[in-house]
PDB file of C-alpha atoms in Angstrom:
ATOM      1  CA  ASP A 109     108.414 171.418 233.539  1.00 62.00           C
ATOM      2  CA  GLN A 110     110.955 173.852 232.140  1.00 76.00           C
ATOM      3  CA  GLN A 111     111.922 175.979 235.090  1.00 93.00           C
ATOM      4  CA  VAL A 112     115.377 176.520 233.588  1.00 96.00           C
ATOM      5  CA  LYS A 113     115.558 177.017 229.850  1.00 95.00           C
ATOM      6  CA  GLN A 114     118.496 177.051 227.522  1.00 95.00           C
ATOM      7  CA  ASN A 115     116.761 177.688 224.253  1.00 89.00           C
ATOM      8  CA  SER A 116     119.713 177.430 221.903  1.00 89.00           C
ATOM      9  CA  PRO A 117     120.926 173.837 221.630  1.00 92.00           C
ATOM     10  CA  SER A 118     124.253 174.772 220.071  1.00 95.00           C
ATOM     11  CA  LEU A 119     126.672 177.622 219.437  1.00 96.00           C
ATOM     12  CA  SER A 120     129.706 177.810 217.185  1.00 97.00           C
ATOM     13  CA  VAL A 121     132.314 180.574 217.541  1.00 97.00           C
ATOM     14  CA  GLN A 122     135.761 181.320 216.197  1.00 97.00           C
ATOM     15  CA  GLU A 123     138.748 180.912 218.491  1.00 97.00           C
ATOM     16  CA  GLY A 124     139.604 184.207 220.167  1.00 97.00           C
ATOM     17  CA  ARG A 125     136.075 185.621 219.884  1.00 97.00           C
ATOM     18  CA  ILE A 126     133.467 185.939 222.612  1.00 98.00           C
ATOM     19  CA  SER A 127     131.039 183.117 223.390  1.00 97.00           C
ATOM     20  CA  ILE A 128     127.730 184.157 224.956  1.00 97.00           C
ATOM     21  CA  LEU A 129     125.558 181.399 226.390  1.00 98.00           C
ATOM     22  CA  ASN A 130     122.082 182.317 227.577  1.00 97.00           C
ATOM     23  CA  CYS A 131     119.768 180.887 230.201  1.00 97.00           C
ATOM     24  CA  ASP A 132     116.276 181.854 231.376  1.00 97.00           C
ATOM     25  CA  TYR A 133     114.397 180.745 234.462  1.00 96.00           C
ATOM     26  CA  THR A 134     110.813 180.956 235.615  1.00 95.00           C
ATOM     27  CA  ASN A 135     110.882 180.038 239.300  1.00 91.00           C
ATOM     28  CA  SER A 136     111.084 183.150 241.489  1.00 90.00           C
ATOM     29  CA  MET A 137     112.390 181.045 244.366  1.00 90.00           C
ATOM     30  CA  PHE A 138     115.687 180.515 242.564  1.00 92.00           C
ATOM     31  CA  ASP A 139     118.391 182.782 243.891  1.00 90.00           C
ATOM     32  CA  TYR A 140     121.603 180.917 243.261  1.00 93.00           C
ATOM     33  CA  PHE A 141     122.780 180.092 239.772  1.00 95.00           C
ATOM     34  CA  LEU A 142     125.615 177.968 238.481  1.00 95.00           C
ATOM     35  CA  TRP A 143     127.214 177.073 235.185  1.00 97.00           C
ATOM     36  CA  TYR A 144     128.646 173.613 234.667  1.00 97.00           C
ATOM     37  CA  LYS A 145     130.728 172.354 231.784  1.00 97.00           C
ATOM     38  CA  LYS A 146     130.547 168.757 230.640  1.00 94.00           C
ATOM     39  CA  TYR A 147     132.797 166.755 228.361  1.00 92.00           C
ATOM     40  CA  PRO A 148     131.636 163.402 226.927  1.00 86.00           C
ATOM     41  CA  ALA A 149     131.969 160.489 229.380  1.00 83.00           C
ATOM     42  CA  GLU A 150     132.598 162.871 232.285  1.00 88.00           C
ATOM     43  CA  GLY A 151     130.415 164.404 234.966  1.00 91.00           C
ATOM     44  CA  PRO A 152     129.426 168.083 235.066  1.00 94.00           C
ATOM     45  CA  THR A 153     132.330 170.249 236.231  1.00 95.00           C
ATOM     46  CA  PHE A 154     131.586 173.437 238.143  1.00 95.00           C
ATOM     47  CA  LEU A 155     132.592 176.563 236.259  1.00 96.00           C
ATOM     48  CA  ILE A 156     131.200 179.685 237.909  1.00 97.00           C
ATOM     49  CA  SER A 157     128.254 180.764 240.041  1.00 95.00           C
ATOM     50  CA  ILE A 158     126.344 183.863 241.030  1.00 95.00           C
ATOM     51  CA  SER A 159     124.059 184.759 243.879  1.00 92.00           C
ATOM     52  CA  SER A 160     120.966 186.847 243.292  1.00 92.00           C
ATOM     53  CA  ILE A 161     122.409 189.681 245.372  1.00 93.00           C
ATOM     54  CA  LYS A 162     124.917 190.296 242.582  1.00 95.00           C
ATOM     55  CA  ASP A 163     124.509 191.064 238.906  1.00 96.00           C
ATOM     56  CA  LYS A 164     127.967 190.035 237.766  1.00 97.00           C
ATOM     57  CA  ASN A 165     130.647 187.571 238.762  1.00 97.00           C
ATOM     58  CA  GLU A 166     133.957 187.194 236.991  1.00 97.00           C
ATOM     59  CA  ASP A 167     136.592 184.460 237.081  1.00 96.00           C
ATOM     60  CA  GLY A 168     139.355 184.756 234.539  1.00 97.00           C
ATOM     61  CA  ARG A 169     137.938 184.345 231.049  1.00 97.00           C
ATOM     62  CA  PHE A 170     134.477 183.546 232.404  1.00 98.00           C
ATOM     63  CA  THR A 171     131.866 186.111 233.458  1.00 98.00           C
ATOM     64  CA  VAL A 172     128.293 185.435 234.471  1.00 98.00           C
ATOM     65  CA  PHE A 173     125.685 188.185 234.300  1.00 98.00           C
ATOM     66  CA  LEU A 174     122.356 188.023 236.099  1.00 97.00           C
ATOM     67  CA  ASN A 175     119.284 190.103 235.273  1.00 97.00           C
ATOM     68  CA  LYS A 176     116.793 189.273 238.008  1.00 95.00           C
ATOM     69  CA  SER A 177     113.954 191.361 236.648  1.00 95.00           C
ATOM     70  CA  ALA A 178     114.172 189.524 233.312  1.00 96.00           C
ATOM     71  CA  LYS A 179     114.941 186.183 235.001  1.00 96.00           C
ATOM     72  CA  HIS A 180     117.865 185.828 232.637  1.00 97.00           C
ATOM     73  CA  LEU A 181     121.514 184.981 233.009  1.00 97.00           C
ATOM     74  CA  SER A 182     124.336 184.667 230.560  1.00 97.00           C
ATOM     75  CA  LEU A 183     127.835 183.231 230.530  1.00 98.00           C
ATOM     76  CA  HIS A 184     130.502 185.107 228.599  1.00 98.00           C
ATOM     77  CA  ILE A 185     133.745 183.401 227.636  1.00 98.00           C
ATOM     78  CA  VAL A 186     136.443 185.757 226.385  1.00 97.00           C
ATOM     79  CA  PRO A 187     138.556 184.829 224.544  1.00 97.00           C
ATOM     80  CA  SER A 188     137.106 181.486 223.491  1.00 98.00           C
ATOM     81  CA  GLN A 189     139.559 178.598 223.094  1.00 97.00           C
ATOM     82  CA  PRO A 190     139.159 175.232 221.338  1.00 96.00           C
ATOM     83  CA  GLY A 191     139.407 173.502 224.735  1.00 95.00           C
ATOM     84  CA  ASP A 192     136.196 175.291 225.741  1.00 97.00           C
ATOM     85  CA  SER A 193     134.265 173.082 223.321  1.00 97.00           C
ATOM     86  CA  ALA A 194     131.842 171.155 225.556  1.00 96.00           C
ATOM     87  CA  VAL A 195     128.235 171.093 226.733  1.00 96.00           C
ATOM     88  CA  TYR A 196     127.404 173.943 229.130  1.00 97.00           C
ATOM     89  CA  PHE A 197     124.599 173.543 231.636  1.00 97.00           C
ATOM     90  CA  CYS A 198     122.876 176.333 233.492  1.00 97.00           C
ATOM     91  CA  ALA A 199     121.544 175.276 236.911  1.00 96.00           C
ATOM     92  CA  ALA A 200     119.574 177.026 239.618  1.00 95.00           C
ATOM     93  CA  SER A 201     118.550 176.475 243.199  1.00 92.00           C
ATOM     94  CA  PRO A 202     116.844 178.299 246.041  1.00 88.00           C
ATOM     95  CA  THR A 203     119.189 179.378 248.815  1.00 76.00           C
ATOM     96  CA  GLY A 204     119.431 177.025 251.722  1.00 68.00           C
ATOM     97  CA  ALA A 205     121.211 173.933 252.838  1.00 61.00           C
ATOM     98  CA  ASN A 206     120.637 170.846 250.828  1.00 64.00           C
ATOM     99  CA  SER A 207     118.959 172.606 247.920  1.00 83.00           C
ATOM    100  CA  LYS A 208     118.586 170.542 244.793  1.00 91.00           C
ATOM    101  CA  LEU A 209     119.788 171.860 241.456  1.00 94.00           C
ATOM    102  CA  THR A 210     117.409 172.316 238.545  1.00 95.00           C
ATOM    103  CA  PHE A 211     119.241 172.075 235.236  1.00 96.00           C
ATOM    104  CA  GLY A 212     118.654 173.413 231.760  1.00 96.00           C
ATOM    105  CA  LYS A 213     119.003 171.125 228.742  1.00 94.00           C
ATOM    106  CA  GLY A 214     122.490 172.353 227.961  1.00 95.00           C
ATOM    107  CA  ILE A 215     124.180 174.152 225.069  1.00 96.00           C
ATOM    108  CA  THR A 216     126.847 172.517 222.953  1.00 96.00           C
ATOM    109  CA  LEU A 217     129.629 175.035 222.351  1.00 97.00           C
ATOM    110  CA  SER A 218     132.049 174.463 219.497  1.00 97.00           C
ATOM    111  CA  VAL A 219     135.078 176.729 219.248  1.00 97.00           C
ATOM    112  CA  ARG A 220     136.642 176.615 215.803  1.00 95.00           C
ATOM    113  CA  PRO A 221     140.429 177.008 215.585  1.00 92.00           C
TER     114      PRO A 221
ATOM    115  CA  GLU B  47     142.420 167.731 244.055  1.00 74.00           C
ATOM    116  CA  PRO B  48     139.655 165.822 245.872  1.00 78.00           C
ATOM    117  CA  GLU B  49     136.960 164.393 243.653  1.00 91.00           C
ATOM    118  CA  VAL B  50     133.743 162.408 243.772  1.00 95.00           C
ATOM    119  CA  THR B  51     134.319 158.865 242.530  1.00 96.00           C
ATOM    120  CA  GLN B  52     131.653 156.564 241.159  1.00 97.00           C
ATOM    121  CA  THR B  53     131.736 152.849 240.419  1.00 95.00           C
ATOM    122  CA  PRO B  54     131.156 151.086 238.163  1.00 96.00           C
ATOM    123  CA  SER B  55     131.506 153.342 235.152  1.00 95.00           C
ATOM    124  CA  HIS B  56     129.106 151.118 233.202  1.00 96.00           C
ATOM    125  CA  GLN B  57     126.579 148.649 234.575  1.00 97.00           C
ATOM    126  CA  VAL B  58     124.581 146.318 232.344  1.00 97.00           C
ATOM    127  CA  THR B  59     121.669 144.472 233.907  1.00 97.00           C
ATOM    128  CA  GLN B  60     118.584 142.522 232.984  1.00 97.00           C
ATOM    129  CA  MET B  61     115.148 144.022 233.547  1.00 97.00           C
ATOM    130  CA  GLY B  62     113.861 143.109 237.007  1.00 96.00           C
ATOM    131  CA  GLN B  63     117.311 142.746 238.541  1.00 97.00           C
ATOM    132  CA  GLU B  64     118.611 144.796 241.440  1.00 97.00           C
ATOM    133  CA  VAL B  65     121.540 147.148 240.955  1.00 97.00           C
ATOM    134  CA  ILE B  66     123.646 149.126 243.391  1.00 97.00           C
ATOM    135  CA  LEU B  67     125.492 152.192 242.182  1.00 97.00           C
ATOM    136  CA  ARG B  68     128.324 153.326 244.393  1.00 97.00           C
ATOM    137  CA  CYS B  69     129.765 156.740 245.151  1.00 97.00           C
ATOM    138  CA  VAL B  70     132.552 158.024 247.347  1.00 96.00           C
ATOM    139  CA  PRO B  71     131.839 161.710 248.013  1.00 95.00           C
ATOM    140  CA  ILE B  72     134.554 164.224 248.861  1.00 93.00           C
ATOM    141  CA  SER B  73     135.623 163.496 252.432  1.00 90.00           C
ATOM    142  CA  ASN B  74     134.624 166.657 254.299  1.00 87.00           C
ATOM    143  CA  HIS B  75     131.326 167.112 252.482  1.00 91.00           C
ATOM    144  CA  LEU B  76     128.062 166.828 254.367  1.00 89.00           C
ATOM    145  CA  TYR B  77     125.343 166.849 251.704  1.00 91.00           C
ATOM    146  CA  PHE B  78     124.953 164.162 249.068  1.00 94.00           C
ATOM    147  CA  TYR B  79     122.837 163.869 245.967  1.00 96.00           C
ATOM    148  CA  TRP B  80     121.896 161.557 243.146  1.00 97.00           C
ATOM    149  CA  TYR B  81     120.889 162.867 239.742  1.00 97.00           C
ATOM    150  CA  ARG B  82     120.256 161.085 236.483  1.00 96.00           C
ATOM    151  CA  GLN B  83     120.340 161.991 232.801  1.00 94.00           C
ATOM    152  CA  ILE B  84     118.401 159.952 230.297  1.00 94.00           C
ATOM    153  CA  LEU B  85     120.003 160.129 226.858  1.00 90.00           C
ATOM    154  CA  GLY B  86     119.096 163.412 225.158  1.00 86.00           C
ATOM    155  CA  GLN B  87     117.314 164.815 228.191  1.00 89.00           C
ATOM    156  CA  LYS B  88     118.082 167.100 231.124  1.00 91.00           C
ATOM    157  CA  VAL B  89     120.013 166.204 234.235  1.00 94.00           C
ATOM    158  CA  GLU B  90     117.253 165.470 236.780  1.00 96.00           C
ATOM    159  CA  PHE B  91     117.367 165.499 240.559  1.00 96.00           C
ATOM    160  CA  LEU B  92     116.570 162.202 242.280  1.00 97.00           C
ATOM    161  CA  VAL B  93     117.350 162.551 245.972  1.00 97.00           C
ATOM    162  CA  SER B  94     119.324 164.510 248.534  1.00 94.00           C
ATOM    163  CA  PHE B  95     120.762 163.093 251.739  1.00 93.00           C
ATOM    164  CA  TYR B  96     122.031 164.724 254.901  1.00 90.00           C
ATOM    165  CA  ASN B  97     122.754 163.512 258.406  1.00 87.00           C
ATOM    166  CA  ASN B  98     121.961 159.919 257.454  1.00 88.00           C
ATOM    167  CA  GLU B  99     118.527 160.592 256.129  1.00 91.00           C
ATOM    168  CA  ILE B 100     116.771 161.667 252.964  1.00 94.00           C
ATOM    169  CA  SER B 101     116.179 165.422 252.854  1.00 92.00           C
ATOM    170  CA  GLU B 102     114.221 165.596 249.638  1.00 92.00           C
ATOM    171  CA  LYS B 103     113.256 163.242 246.842  1.00 94.00           C
ATOM    172  CA  SER B 104     111.721 163.732 243.434  1.00 94.00           C
ATOM    173  CA  GLU B 105     108.710 162.003 241.913  1.00 93.00           C
ATOM    174  CA  ILE B 106     111.102 159.723 240.056  1.00 93.00           C
ATOM    175  CA  PHE B 107     112.465 158.379 243.341  1.00 95.00           C
ATOM    176  CA  ASP B 108     109.721 155.857 244.045  1.00 93.00           C
ATOM    177  CA  ASP B 109     109.701 152.753 246.233  1.00 93.00           C
ATOM    178  CA  GLN B 110     112.056 150.968 243.835  1.00 95.00           C
ATOM    179  CA  PHE B 111     114.848 153.357 244.782  1.00 97.00           C
ATOM    180  CA  SER B 112     116.748 153.629 248.036  1.00 96.00           C
ATOM    181  CA  VAL B 113     119.906 155.326 249.239  1.00 96.00           C
ATOM    182  CA  GLU B 114     122.278 154.444 251.991  1.00 93.00           C
ATOM    183  CA  ARG B 115     125.462 155.670 253.570  1.00 91.00           C
ATOM    184  CA  PRO B 116     126.648 152.363 255.023  1.00 84.00           C
ATOM    185  CA  ASP B 117     129.931 153.729 256.386  1.00 84.00           C
ATOM    186  CA  GLY B 118     131.784 157.014 256.610  1.00 76.00           C
ATOM    187  CA  SER B 119     132.791 157.106 252.983  1.00 85.00           C
ATOM    188  CA  ASN B 120     130.355 155.343 250.648  1.00 92.00           C
ATOM    189  CA  PHE B 121     126.996 156.587 249.408  1.00 95.00           C
ATOM    190  CA  THR B 122     124.934 154.104 247.415  1.00 96.00           C
ATOM    191  CA  LEU B 123     121.861 154.170 245.214  1.00 97.00           C
ATOM    192  CA  LYS B 124     119.919 150.915 244.951  1.00 97.00           C
ATOM    193  CA  ILE B 125     117.291 150.160 242.343  1.00 97.00           C
ATOM    194  CA  ARG B 126     115.374 147.098 243.496  1.00 95.00           C
ATOM    195  CA  SER B 127     113.784 145.908 240.263  1.00 94.00           C
ATOM    196  CA  THR B 128     115.140 147.694 237.242  1.00 96.00           C
ATOM    197  CA  LYS B 129     112.955 148.733 234.317  1.00 96.00           C
ATOM    198  CA  LEU B 130     113.973 149.578 230.774  1.00 96.00           C
ATOM    199  CA  GLU B 131     113.253 153.255 231.463  1.00 95.00           C
ATOM    200  CA  ASP B 132     115.828 153.289 234.275  1.00 97.00           C
ATOM    201  CA  SER B 133     118.548 153.237 231.609  1.00 97.00           C
ATOM    202  CA  ALA B 134     120.440 156.507 232.083  1.00 97.00           C
ATOM    203  CA  MET B 135     123.621 158.119 233.366  1.00 96.00           C
ATOM    204  CA  TYR B 136     123.487 158.374 237.141  1.00 98.00           C
ATOM    205  CA  PHE B 137     125.535 161.121 238.769  1.00 97.00           C
ATOM    206  CA  CYS B 138     126.463 161.424 242.406  1.00 97.00           C
ATOM    207  CA  ALA B 139     127.255 164.866 243.817  1.00 96.00           C
ATOM    208  CA  SER B 140     128.388 166.254 247.137  1.00 94.00           C
ATOM    209  CA  THR B 141     128.876 169.638 248.757  1.00 91.00           C
ATOM    210  CA  PRO B 142     130.144 170.952 252.098  1.00 88.00           C
ATOM    211  CA  ASN B 143     127.386 173.584 252.158  1.00 80.00           C
ATOM    212  CA  TRP B 144     124.421 174.733 250.062  1.00 72.00           C
ATOM    213  CA  GLU B 145     126.531 176.258 247.345  1.00 78.00           C
ATOM    214  CA  ILE B 146     128.620 174.388 244.802  1.00 89.00           C
ATOM    215  CA  GLN B 147     127.831 170.738 244.147  1.00 93.00           C
ATOM    216  CA  TYR B 148     130.684 168.601 242.848  1.00 94.00           C
ATOM    217  CA  PHE B 149     129.808 165.758 240.538  1.00 96.00           C
ATOM    218  CA  GLY B 150     131.313 162.384 239.837  1.00 96.00           C
ATOM    219  CA  ALA B 151     131.939 161.049 236.339  1.00 96.00           C
ATOM    220  CA  GLY B 152     128.732 159.026 236.457  1.00 96.00           C
ATOM    221  CA  THR B 153     127.620 155.421 236.057  1.00 97.00           C
ATOM    222  CA  ARG B 154     125.991 154.460 232.790  1.00 97.00           C
ATOM    223  CA  LEU B 155     123.180 152.011 233.589  1.00 97.00           C
ATOM    224  CA  SER B 156     121.928 149.898 230.707  1.00 97.00           C
ATOM    225  CA  VAL B 157     118.824 147.814 231.404  1.00 97.00           C
ATOM    226  CA  LEU B 158     118.200 145.088 228.813  1.00 96.00           C
TER     227      LEU B 158
END
């Protein structure tokens, strides 16, 4: 059951360059999407989200793009910093109170100094 | 900054024993969740809880599992008779609404 797919298990980028992390989903009922960042021995930390009524949401160095017709979203980090090195999870839920999150497998981002 | 706290950080138990994992959600939050992550796999939803009752549970959440909010602050997950395959990281999460869920650091459960 892969309703949320993060097909690339890892990504390595140079400090200062752009990191682009991709996520695809299959469930048409999903209309709220979140990115979480996770360091070892810690829980997922919320990073940024987007509702399906938007196609872009920006917060500082982080921007999430949503293409509903392609059922695809991406997280852009510009500029990338070594402290961004972590596992990034894409998650999705239908709108509504108490909606569970469905997670992708995660992408390990390594930012080289 | 308020955070979700989970105890213990690591729980080791023998197969067949009962374990209780504890969580203190953020104080003004109304919705509570348990998720788990088996090593190398996805974070999976277990159960959601609102207004002192279960709202939704996954197929994983069978009769061996139960949740409780015994007082105004704690939210617990009980596994009655642990199996080897219950070994995983268990995450508690809470949210004031349907949007952002905030996660605790997790409890690593090792069943021997």
